[in-house]
PDB file of C-alpha atoms in Angstrom:
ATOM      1  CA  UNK A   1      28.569  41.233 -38.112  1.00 35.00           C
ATOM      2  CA  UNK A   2      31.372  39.461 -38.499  1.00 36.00           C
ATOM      3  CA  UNK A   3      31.951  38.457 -34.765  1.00 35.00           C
ATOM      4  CA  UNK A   4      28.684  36.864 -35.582  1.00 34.00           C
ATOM      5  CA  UNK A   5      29.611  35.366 -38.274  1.00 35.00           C
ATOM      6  CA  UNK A   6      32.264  33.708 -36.138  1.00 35.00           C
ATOM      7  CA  UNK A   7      30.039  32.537 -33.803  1.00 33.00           C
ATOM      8  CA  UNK A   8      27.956  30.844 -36.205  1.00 31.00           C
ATOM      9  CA  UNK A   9      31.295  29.059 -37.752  1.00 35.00           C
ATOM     10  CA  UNK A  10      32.394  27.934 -34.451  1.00 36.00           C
ATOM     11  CA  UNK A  11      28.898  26.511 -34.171  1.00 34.00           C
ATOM     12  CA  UNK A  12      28.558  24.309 -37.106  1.00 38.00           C
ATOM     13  CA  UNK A  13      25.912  26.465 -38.223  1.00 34.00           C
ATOM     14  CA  UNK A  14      22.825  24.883 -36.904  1.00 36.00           C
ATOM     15  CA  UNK A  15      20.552  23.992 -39.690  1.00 35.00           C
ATOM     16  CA  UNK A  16      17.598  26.672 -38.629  1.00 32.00           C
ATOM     17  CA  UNK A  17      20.336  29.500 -39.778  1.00 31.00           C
ATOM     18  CA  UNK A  18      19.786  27.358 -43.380  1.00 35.00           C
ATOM     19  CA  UNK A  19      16.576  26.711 -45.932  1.00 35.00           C
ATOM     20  CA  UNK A  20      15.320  23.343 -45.507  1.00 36.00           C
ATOM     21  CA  UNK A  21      15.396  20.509 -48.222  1.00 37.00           C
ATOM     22  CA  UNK A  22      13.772  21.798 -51.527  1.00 38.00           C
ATOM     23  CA  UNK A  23      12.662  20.633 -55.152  1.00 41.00           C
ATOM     24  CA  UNK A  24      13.370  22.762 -57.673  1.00 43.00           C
ATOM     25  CA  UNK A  25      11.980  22.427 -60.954  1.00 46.00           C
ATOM     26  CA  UNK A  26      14.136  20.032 -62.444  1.00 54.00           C
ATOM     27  CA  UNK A  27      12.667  17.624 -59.958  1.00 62.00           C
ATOM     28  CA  UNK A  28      15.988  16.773 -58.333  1.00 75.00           C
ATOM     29  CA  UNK A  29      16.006  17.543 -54.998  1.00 77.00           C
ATOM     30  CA  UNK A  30      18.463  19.206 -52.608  1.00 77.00           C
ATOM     31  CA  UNK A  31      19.583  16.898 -49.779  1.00 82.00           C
ATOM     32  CA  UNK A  32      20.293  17.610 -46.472  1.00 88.00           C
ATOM     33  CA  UNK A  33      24.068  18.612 -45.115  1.00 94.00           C
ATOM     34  CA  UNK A  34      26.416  16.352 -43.975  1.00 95.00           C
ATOM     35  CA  UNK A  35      30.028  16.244 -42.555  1.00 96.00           C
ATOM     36  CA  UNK A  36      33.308  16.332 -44.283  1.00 97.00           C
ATOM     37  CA  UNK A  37      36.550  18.308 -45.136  1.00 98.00           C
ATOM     38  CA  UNK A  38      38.181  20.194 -47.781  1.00 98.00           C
ATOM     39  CA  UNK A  39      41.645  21.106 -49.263  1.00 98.00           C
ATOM     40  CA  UNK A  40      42.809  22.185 -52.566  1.00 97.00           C
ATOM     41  CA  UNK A  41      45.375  21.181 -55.397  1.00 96.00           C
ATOM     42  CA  UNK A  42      46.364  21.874 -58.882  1.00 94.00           C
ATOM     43  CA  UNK A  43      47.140  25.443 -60.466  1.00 93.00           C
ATOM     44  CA  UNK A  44      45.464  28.408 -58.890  1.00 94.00           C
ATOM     45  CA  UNK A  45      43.798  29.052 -62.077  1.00 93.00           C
ATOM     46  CA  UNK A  46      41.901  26.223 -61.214  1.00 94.00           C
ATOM     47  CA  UNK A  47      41.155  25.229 -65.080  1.00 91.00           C
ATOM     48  CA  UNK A  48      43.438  22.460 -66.856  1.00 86.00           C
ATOM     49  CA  UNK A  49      43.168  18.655 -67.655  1.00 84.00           C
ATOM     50  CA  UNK A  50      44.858  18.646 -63.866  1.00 85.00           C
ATOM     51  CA  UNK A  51      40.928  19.209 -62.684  1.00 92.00           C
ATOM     52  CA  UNK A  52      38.941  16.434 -64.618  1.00 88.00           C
ATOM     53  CA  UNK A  53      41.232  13.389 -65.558  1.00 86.00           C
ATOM     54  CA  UNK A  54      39.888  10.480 -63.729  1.00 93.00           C
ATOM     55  CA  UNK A  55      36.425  10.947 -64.390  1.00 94.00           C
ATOM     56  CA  UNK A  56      37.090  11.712 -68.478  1.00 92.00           C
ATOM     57  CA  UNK A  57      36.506  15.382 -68.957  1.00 93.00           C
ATOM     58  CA  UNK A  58      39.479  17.237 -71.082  1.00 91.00           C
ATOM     59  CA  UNK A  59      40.728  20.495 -70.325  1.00 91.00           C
ATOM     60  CA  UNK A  60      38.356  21.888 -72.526  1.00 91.00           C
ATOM     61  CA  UNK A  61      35.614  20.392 -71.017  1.00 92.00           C
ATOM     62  CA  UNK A  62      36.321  22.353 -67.954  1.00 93.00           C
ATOM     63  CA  UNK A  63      37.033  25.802 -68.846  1.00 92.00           C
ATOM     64  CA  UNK A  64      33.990  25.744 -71.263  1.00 91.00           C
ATOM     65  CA  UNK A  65      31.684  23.869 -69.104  1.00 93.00           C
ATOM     66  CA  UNK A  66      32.169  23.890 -65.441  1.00 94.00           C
ATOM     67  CA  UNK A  67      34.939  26.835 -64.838  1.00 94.00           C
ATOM     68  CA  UNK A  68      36.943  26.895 -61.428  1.00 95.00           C
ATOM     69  CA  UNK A  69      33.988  25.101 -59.641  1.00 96.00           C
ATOM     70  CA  UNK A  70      34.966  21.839 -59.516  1.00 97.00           C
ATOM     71  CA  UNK A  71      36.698  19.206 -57.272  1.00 97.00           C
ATOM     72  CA  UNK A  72      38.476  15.567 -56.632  1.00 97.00           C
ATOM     73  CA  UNK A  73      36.022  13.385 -54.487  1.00 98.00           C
ATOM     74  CA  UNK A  74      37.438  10.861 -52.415  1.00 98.00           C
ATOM     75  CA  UNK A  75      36.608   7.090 -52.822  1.00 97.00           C
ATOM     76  CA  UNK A  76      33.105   6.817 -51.063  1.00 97.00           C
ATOM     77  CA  UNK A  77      31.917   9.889 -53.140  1.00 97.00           C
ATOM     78  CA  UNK A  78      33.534   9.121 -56.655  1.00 97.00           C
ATOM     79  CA  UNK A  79      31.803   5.428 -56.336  1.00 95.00           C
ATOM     80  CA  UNK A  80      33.425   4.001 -59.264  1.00 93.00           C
ATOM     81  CA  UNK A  81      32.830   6.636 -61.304  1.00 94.00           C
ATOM     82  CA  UNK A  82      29.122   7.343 -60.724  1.00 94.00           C
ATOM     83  CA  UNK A  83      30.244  10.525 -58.717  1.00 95.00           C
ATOM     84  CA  UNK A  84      30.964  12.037 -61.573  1.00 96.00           C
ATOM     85  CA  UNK A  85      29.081  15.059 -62.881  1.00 96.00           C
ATOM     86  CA  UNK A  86      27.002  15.206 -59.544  1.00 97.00           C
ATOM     87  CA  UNK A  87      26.976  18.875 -57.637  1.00 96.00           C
ATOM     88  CA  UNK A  88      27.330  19.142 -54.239  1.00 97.00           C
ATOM     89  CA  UNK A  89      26.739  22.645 -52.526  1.00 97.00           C
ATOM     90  CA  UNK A  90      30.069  23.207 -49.791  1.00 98.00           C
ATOM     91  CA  UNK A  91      30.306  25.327 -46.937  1.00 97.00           C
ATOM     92  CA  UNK A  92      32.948  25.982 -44.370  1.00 97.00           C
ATOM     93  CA  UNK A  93      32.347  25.179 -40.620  1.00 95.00           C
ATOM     94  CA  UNK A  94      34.176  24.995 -37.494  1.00 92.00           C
ATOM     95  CA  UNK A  95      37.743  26.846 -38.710  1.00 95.00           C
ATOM     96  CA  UNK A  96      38.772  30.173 -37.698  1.00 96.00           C
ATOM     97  CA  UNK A  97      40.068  30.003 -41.679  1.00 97.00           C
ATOM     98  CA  UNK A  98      36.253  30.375 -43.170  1.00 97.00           C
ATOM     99  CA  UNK A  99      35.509  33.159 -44.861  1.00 96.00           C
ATOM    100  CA  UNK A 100      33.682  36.033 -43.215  1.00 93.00           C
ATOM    101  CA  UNK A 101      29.743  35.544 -44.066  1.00 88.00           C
ATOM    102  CA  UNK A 102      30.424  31.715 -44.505  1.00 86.00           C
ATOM    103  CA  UNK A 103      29.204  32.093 -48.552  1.00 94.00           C
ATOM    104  CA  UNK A 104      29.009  28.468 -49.775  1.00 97.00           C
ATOM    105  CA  UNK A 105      29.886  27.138 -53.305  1.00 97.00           C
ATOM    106  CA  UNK A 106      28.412  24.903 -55.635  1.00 97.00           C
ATOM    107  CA  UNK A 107      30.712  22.402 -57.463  1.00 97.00           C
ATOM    108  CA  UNK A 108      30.731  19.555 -59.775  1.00 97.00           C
ATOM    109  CA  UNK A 109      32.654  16.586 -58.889  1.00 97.00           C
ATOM    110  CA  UNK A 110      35.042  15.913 -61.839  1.00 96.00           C
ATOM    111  CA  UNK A 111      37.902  13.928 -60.650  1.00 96.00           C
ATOM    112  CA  UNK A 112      39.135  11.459 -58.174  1.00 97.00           C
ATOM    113  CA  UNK A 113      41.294  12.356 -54.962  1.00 97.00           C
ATOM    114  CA  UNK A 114      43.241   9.055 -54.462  1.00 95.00           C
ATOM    115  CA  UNK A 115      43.878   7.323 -51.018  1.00 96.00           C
ATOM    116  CA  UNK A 116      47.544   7.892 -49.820  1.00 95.00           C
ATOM    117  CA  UNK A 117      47.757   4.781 -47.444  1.00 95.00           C
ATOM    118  CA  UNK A 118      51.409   5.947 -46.386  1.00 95.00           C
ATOM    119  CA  UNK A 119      49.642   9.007 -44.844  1.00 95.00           C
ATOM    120  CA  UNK A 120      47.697   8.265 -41.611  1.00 95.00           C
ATOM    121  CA  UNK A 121      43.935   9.211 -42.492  1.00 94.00           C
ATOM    122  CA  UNK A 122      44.012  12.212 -40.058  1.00 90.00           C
ATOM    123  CA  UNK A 123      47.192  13.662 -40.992  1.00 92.00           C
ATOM    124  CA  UNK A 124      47.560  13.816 -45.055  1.00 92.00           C
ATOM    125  CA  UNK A 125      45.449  10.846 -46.254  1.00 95.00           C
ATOM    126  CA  UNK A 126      42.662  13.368 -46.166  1.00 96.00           C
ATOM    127  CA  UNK A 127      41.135  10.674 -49.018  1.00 97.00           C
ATOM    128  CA  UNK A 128      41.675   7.716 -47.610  1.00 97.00           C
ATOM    129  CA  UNK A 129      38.481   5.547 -47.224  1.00 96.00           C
ATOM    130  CA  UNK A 130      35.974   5.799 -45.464  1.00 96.00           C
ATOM    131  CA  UNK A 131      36.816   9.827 -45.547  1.00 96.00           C
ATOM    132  CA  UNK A 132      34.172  11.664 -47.381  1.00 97.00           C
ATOM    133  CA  UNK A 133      36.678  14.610 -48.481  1.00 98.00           C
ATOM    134  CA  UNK A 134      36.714  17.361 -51.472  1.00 98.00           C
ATOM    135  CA  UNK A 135      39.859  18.154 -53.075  1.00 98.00           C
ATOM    136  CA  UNK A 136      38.820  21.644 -54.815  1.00 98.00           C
ATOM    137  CA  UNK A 137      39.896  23.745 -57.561  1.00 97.00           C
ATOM    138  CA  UNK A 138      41.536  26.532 -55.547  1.00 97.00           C
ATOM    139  CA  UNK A 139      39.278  29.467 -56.878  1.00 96.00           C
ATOM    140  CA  UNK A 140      36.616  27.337 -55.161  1.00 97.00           C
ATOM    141  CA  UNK A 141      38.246  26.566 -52.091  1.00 98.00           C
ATOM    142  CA  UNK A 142      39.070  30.655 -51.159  1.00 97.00           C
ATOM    143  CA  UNK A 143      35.368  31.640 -51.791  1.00 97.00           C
ATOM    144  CA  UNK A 144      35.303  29.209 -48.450  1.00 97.00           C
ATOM    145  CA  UNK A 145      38.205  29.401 -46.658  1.00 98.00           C
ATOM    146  CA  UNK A 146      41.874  31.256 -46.296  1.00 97.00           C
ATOM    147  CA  UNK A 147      44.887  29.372 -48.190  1.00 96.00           C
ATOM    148  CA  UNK A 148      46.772  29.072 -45.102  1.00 96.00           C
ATOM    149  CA  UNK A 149      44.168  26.386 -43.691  1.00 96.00           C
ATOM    150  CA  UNK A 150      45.117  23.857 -46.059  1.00 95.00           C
ATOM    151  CA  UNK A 151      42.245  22.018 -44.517  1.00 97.00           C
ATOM    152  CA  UNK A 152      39.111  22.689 -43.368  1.00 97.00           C
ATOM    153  CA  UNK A 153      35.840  21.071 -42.023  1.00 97.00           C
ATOM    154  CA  UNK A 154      32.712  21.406 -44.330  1.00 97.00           C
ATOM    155  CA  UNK A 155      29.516  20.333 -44.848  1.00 96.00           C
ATOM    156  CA  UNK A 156      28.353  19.575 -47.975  1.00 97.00           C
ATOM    157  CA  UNK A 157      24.556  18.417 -49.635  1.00 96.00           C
ATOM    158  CA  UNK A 158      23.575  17.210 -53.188  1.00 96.00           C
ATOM    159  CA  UNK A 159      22.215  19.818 -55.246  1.00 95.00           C
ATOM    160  CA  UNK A 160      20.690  19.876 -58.781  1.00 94.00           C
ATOM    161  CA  UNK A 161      23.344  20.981 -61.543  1.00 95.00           C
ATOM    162  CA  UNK A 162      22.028  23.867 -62.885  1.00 93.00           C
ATOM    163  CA  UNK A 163      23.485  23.321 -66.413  1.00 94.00           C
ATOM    164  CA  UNK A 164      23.231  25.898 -69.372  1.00 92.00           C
ATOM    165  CA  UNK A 165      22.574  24.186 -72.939  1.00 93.00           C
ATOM    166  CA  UNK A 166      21.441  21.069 -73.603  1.00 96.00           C
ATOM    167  CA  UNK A 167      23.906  17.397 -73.140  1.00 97.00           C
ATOM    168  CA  UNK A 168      27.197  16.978 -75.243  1.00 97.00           C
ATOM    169  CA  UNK A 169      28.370  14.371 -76.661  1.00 98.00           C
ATOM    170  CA  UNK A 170      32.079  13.830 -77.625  1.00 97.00           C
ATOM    171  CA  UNK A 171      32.775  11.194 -80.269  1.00 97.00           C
ATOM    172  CA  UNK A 172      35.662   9.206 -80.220  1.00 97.00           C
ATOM    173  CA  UNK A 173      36.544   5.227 -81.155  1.00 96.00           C
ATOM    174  CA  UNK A 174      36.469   3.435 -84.604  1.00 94.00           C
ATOM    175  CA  UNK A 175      34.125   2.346 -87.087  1.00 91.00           C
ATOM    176  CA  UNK A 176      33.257  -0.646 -85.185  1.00 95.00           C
ATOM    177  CA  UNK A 177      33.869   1.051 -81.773  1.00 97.00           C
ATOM    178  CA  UNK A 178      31.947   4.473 -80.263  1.00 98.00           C
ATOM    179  CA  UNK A 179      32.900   5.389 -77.308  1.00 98.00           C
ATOM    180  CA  UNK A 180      31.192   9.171 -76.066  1.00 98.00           C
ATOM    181  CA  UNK A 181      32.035  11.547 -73.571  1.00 96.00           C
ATOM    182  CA  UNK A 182      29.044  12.699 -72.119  1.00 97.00           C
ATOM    183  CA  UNK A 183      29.348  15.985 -70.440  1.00 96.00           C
ATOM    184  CA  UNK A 184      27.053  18.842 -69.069  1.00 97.00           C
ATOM    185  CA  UNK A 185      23.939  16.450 -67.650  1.00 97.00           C
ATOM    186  CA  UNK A 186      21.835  18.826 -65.666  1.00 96.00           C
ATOM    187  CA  UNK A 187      19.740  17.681 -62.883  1.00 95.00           C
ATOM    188  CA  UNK A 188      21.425  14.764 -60.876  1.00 95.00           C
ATOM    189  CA  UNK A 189      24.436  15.311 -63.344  1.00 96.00           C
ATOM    190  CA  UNK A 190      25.021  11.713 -62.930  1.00 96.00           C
ATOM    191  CA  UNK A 191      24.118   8.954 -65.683  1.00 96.00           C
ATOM    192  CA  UNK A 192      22.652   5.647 -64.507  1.00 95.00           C
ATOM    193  CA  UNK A 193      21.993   4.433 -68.392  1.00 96.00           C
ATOM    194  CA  UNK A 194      22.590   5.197 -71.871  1.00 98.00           C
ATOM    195  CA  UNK A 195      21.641   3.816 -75.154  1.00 98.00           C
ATOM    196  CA  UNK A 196      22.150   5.158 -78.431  1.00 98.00           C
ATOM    197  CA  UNK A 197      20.593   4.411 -81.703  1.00 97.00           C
ATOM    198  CA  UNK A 198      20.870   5.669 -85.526  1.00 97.00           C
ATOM    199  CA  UNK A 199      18.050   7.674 -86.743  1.00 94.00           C
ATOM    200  CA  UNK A 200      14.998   5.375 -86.784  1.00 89.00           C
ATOM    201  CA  UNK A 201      16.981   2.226 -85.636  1.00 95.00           C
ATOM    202  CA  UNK A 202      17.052   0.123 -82.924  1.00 97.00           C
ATOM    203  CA  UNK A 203      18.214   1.097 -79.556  1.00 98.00           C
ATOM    204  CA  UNK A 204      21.495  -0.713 -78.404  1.00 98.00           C
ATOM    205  CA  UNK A 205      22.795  -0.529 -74.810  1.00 98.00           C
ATOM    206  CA  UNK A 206      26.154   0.991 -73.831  1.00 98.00           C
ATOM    207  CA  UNK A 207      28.088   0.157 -71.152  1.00 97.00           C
ATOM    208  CA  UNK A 208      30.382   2.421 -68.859  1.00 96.00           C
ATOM    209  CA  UNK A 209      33.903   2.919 -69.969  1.00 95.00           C
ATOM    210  CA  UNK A 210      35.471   4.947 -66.884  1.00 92.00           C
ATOM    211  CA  UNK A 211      33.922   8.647 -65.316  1.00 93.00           C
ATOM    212  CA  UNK A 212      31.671   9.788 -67.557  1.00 95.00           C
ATOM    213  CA  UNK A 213      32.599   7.852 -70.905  1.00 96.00           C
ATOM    214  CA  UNK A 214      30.292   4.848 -72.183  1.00 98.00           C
ATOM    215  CA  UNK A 215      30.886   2.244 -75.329  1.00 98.00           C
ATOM    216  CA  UNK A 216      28.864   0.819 -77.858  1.00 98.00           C
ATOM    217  CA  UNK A 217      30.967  -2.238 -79.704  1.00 97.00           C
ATOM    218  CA  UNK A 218      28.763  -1.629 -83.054  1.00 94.00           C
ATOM    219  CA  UNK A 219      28.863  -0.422 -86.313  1.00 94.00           C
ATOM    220  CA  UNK A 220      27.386   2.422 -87.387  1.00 95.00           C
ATOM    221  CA  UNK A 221      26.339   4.233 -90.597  1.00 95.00           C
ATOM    222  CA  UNK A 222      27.700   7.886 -90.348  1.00 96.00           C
ATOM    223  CA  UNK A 223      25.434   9.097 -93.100  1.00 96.00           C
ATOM    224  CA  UNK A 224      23.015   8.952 -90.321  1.00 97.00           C
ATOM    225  CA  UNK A 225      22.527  10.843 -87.030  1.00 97.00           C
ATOM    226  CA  UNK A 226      22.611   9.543 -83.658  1.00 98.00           C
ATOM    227  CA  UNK A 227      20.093   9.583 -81.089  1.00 97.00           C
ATOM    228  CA  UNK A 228      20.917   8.815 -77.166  1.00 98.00           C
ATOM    229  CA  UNK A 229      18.384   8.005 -74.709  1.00 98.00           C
ATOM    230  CA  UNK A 230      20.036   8.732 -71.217  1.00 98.00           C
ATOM    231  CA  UNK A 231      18.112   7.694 -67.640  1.00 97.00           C
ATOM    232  CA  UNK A 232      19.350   9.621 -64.667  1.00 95.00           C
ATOM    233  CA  UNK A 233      21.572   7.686 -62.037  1.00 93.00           C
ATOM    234  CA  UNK A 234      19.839   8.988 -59.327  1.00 92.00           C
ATOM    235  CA  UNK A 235      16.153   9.939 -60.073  1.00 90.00           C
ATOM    236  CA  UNK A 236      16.176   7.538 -62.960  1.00 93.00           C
ATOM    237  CA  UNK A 237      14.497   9.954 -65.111  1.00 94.00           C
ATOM    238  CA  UNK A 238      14.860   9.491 -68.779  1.00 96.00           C
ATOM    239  CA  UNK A 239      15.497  11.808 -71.765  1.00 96.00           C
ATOM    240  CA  UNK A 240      15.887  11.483 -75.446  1.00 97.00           C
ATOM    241  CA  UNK A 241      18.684  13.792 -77.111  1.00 97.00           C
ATOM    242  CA  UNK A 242      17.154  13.418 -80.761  1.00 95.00           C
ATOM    243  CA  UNK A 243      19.059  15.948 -82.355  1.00 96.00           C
ATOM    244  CA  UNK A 244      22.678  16.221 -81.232  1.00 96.00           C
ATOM    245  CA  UNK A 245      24.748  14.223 -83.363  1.00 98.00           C
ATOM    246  CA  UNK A 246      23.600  14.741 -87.360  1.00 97.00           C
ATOM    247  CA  UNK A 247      24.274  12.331 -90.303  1.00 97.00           C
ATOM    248  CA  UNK A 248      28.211  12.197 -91.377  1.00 97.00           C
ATOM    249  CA  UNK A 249      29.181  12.643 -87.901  1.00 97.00           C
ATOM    250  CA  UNK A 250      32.705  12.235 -86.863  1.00 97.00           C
ATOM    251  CA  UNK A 251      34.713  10.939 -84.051  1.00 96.00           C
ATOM    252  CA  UNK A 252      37.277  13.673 -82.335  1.00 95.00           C
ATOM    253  CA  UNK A 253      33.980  16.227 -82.405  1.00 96.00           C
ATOM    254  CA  UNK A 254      31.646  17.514 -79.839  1.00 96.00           C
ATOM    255  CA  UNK A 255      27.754  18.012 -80.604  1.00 97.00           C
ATOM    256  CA  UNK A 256      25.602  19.068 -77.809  1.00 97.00           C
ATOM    257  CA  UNK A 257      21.382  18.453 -77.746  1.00 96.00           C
ATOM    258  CA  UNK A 258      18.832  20.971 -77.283  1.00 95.00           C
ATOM    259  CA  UNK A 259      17.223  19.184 -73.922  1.00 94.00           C
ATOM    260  CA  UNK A 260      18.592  18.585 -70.700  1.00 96.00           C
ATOM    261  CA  UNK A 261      17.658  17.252 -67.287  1.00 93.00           C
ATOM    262  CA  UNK A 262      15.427  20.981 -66.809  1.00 79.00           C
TER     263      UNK A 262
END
């Protein structure tokens, strides 16, 4: 078995030895796999603000919501920001370092893995554009591969994020400035628009911050809730989150919705 396995590593893993492109029942559908590689940084534990800074999701955000499986994407795949909160499923190919069986692992993309132009591309600037590169949480990186690889060729598809609860918001800002943290978007994970609204008001725009935080330069009366109408950044579907944030609301909390990209 695993002298098979080895052969299939060494091969790439040709795609018939893999399901073909599905829809699930979010609607999102799983791509098909393409090329890249993988490393690893931060603390082994693989939980800490180390894992979800450029994107805008705290510490807590990731040891309550997306655990060890999580990783840096390099410029192409972070896009500004719009990577963020999209899952990609990883597997190891081509490395005498992948684990036996060749599991894969699903992660969410919560950071940014910087270029290092005083690195040639092939020889430390894994992330250096136009590299399409994960920089995992290590917990997520040994379910692939052996530490002592360092780096290893992968291949890697979009997948729906599989998300449990409904969408949280995180208040911060001022009374004539919201800005929200939106974390836990199932489906394409990714946010394309948001707009928020007091209970029974009008519906006013917001515009991206950085990662996963938008803006809204507006006042608003806390002794009513907020509603937030989100569309998808990649299948554009749209939700409304009625019942997250309720009247005399308060910046520095967290509220999370009942609905979700199912």
């Amino acid at each position: 078995m695993a002298a098979a396995a080895a052969q299939l590593a060494n091969a790439g893993f040709p795609n018939q030895y893999w399901p073909a492109p599905s829809t699930p029942s979010t609607g999102f559908p799983t791509y098909g796999w393409e090329n890249a590689h993988a490393t690893f940084y931060g603390s082994d534990s693989g939980l800490g603000h180390d894992f979800g800074g450029a994107c805008g999701y705290s510490g807590s955000d990731i040891a309550s919501l997306y655990s060890t499986r999580t990783a840096a994407l390099s410029t192409p795949l972070f896009a500004k920001g719009d990577g963020c909160g999209r899952c990609y499923e990883i597997r190891c190919v081509q490395s005498k370092w992948c684990v036996p069986g060749s599991p894969s692992v699903v992660i969410t993309g919560t950071n940014l893995c910087p270029p290092n132009w005083y690195q040639d591309s092939n020889d430390g600037g894994w992330c250096n554009p136009p590299r399409r590169h994960f920089d995992m949480a290590p917990p997520s990186f040994y379910k692939l591969a052996a530490r002592v690889a360092g780096i290893v060729p992968v291949q890697f598809r979009r997948v729906p994020c599989e998300r449990s609860g409904g969408v949280q918001f995180c208040l911060m800002g001022n009374p004539y400035w919201l800005l929200v943290h939106v974390n836990n978007v199932g489906g394409g994970g990714d946010i394309g628009q948001i707009a928020v609204r007091e209970t029974g008001g009008v519906w006013i725009q917001m515009t991206q911050n950085w990662g996963i935080t938008f803006q809204a330069f507006f006042e608003l009366d806390r002794s009513k809730g907020l509603q937030f109408m989100i569309t998808g950044g990649t299948d554009r579907k749209t939700i409304v989150v009625g019942d997250a944030v309720p009247a005399w609301w308060s910046t520095g909390l967290c509220y999370q919705g009942s609905n979700n990209f199912w």
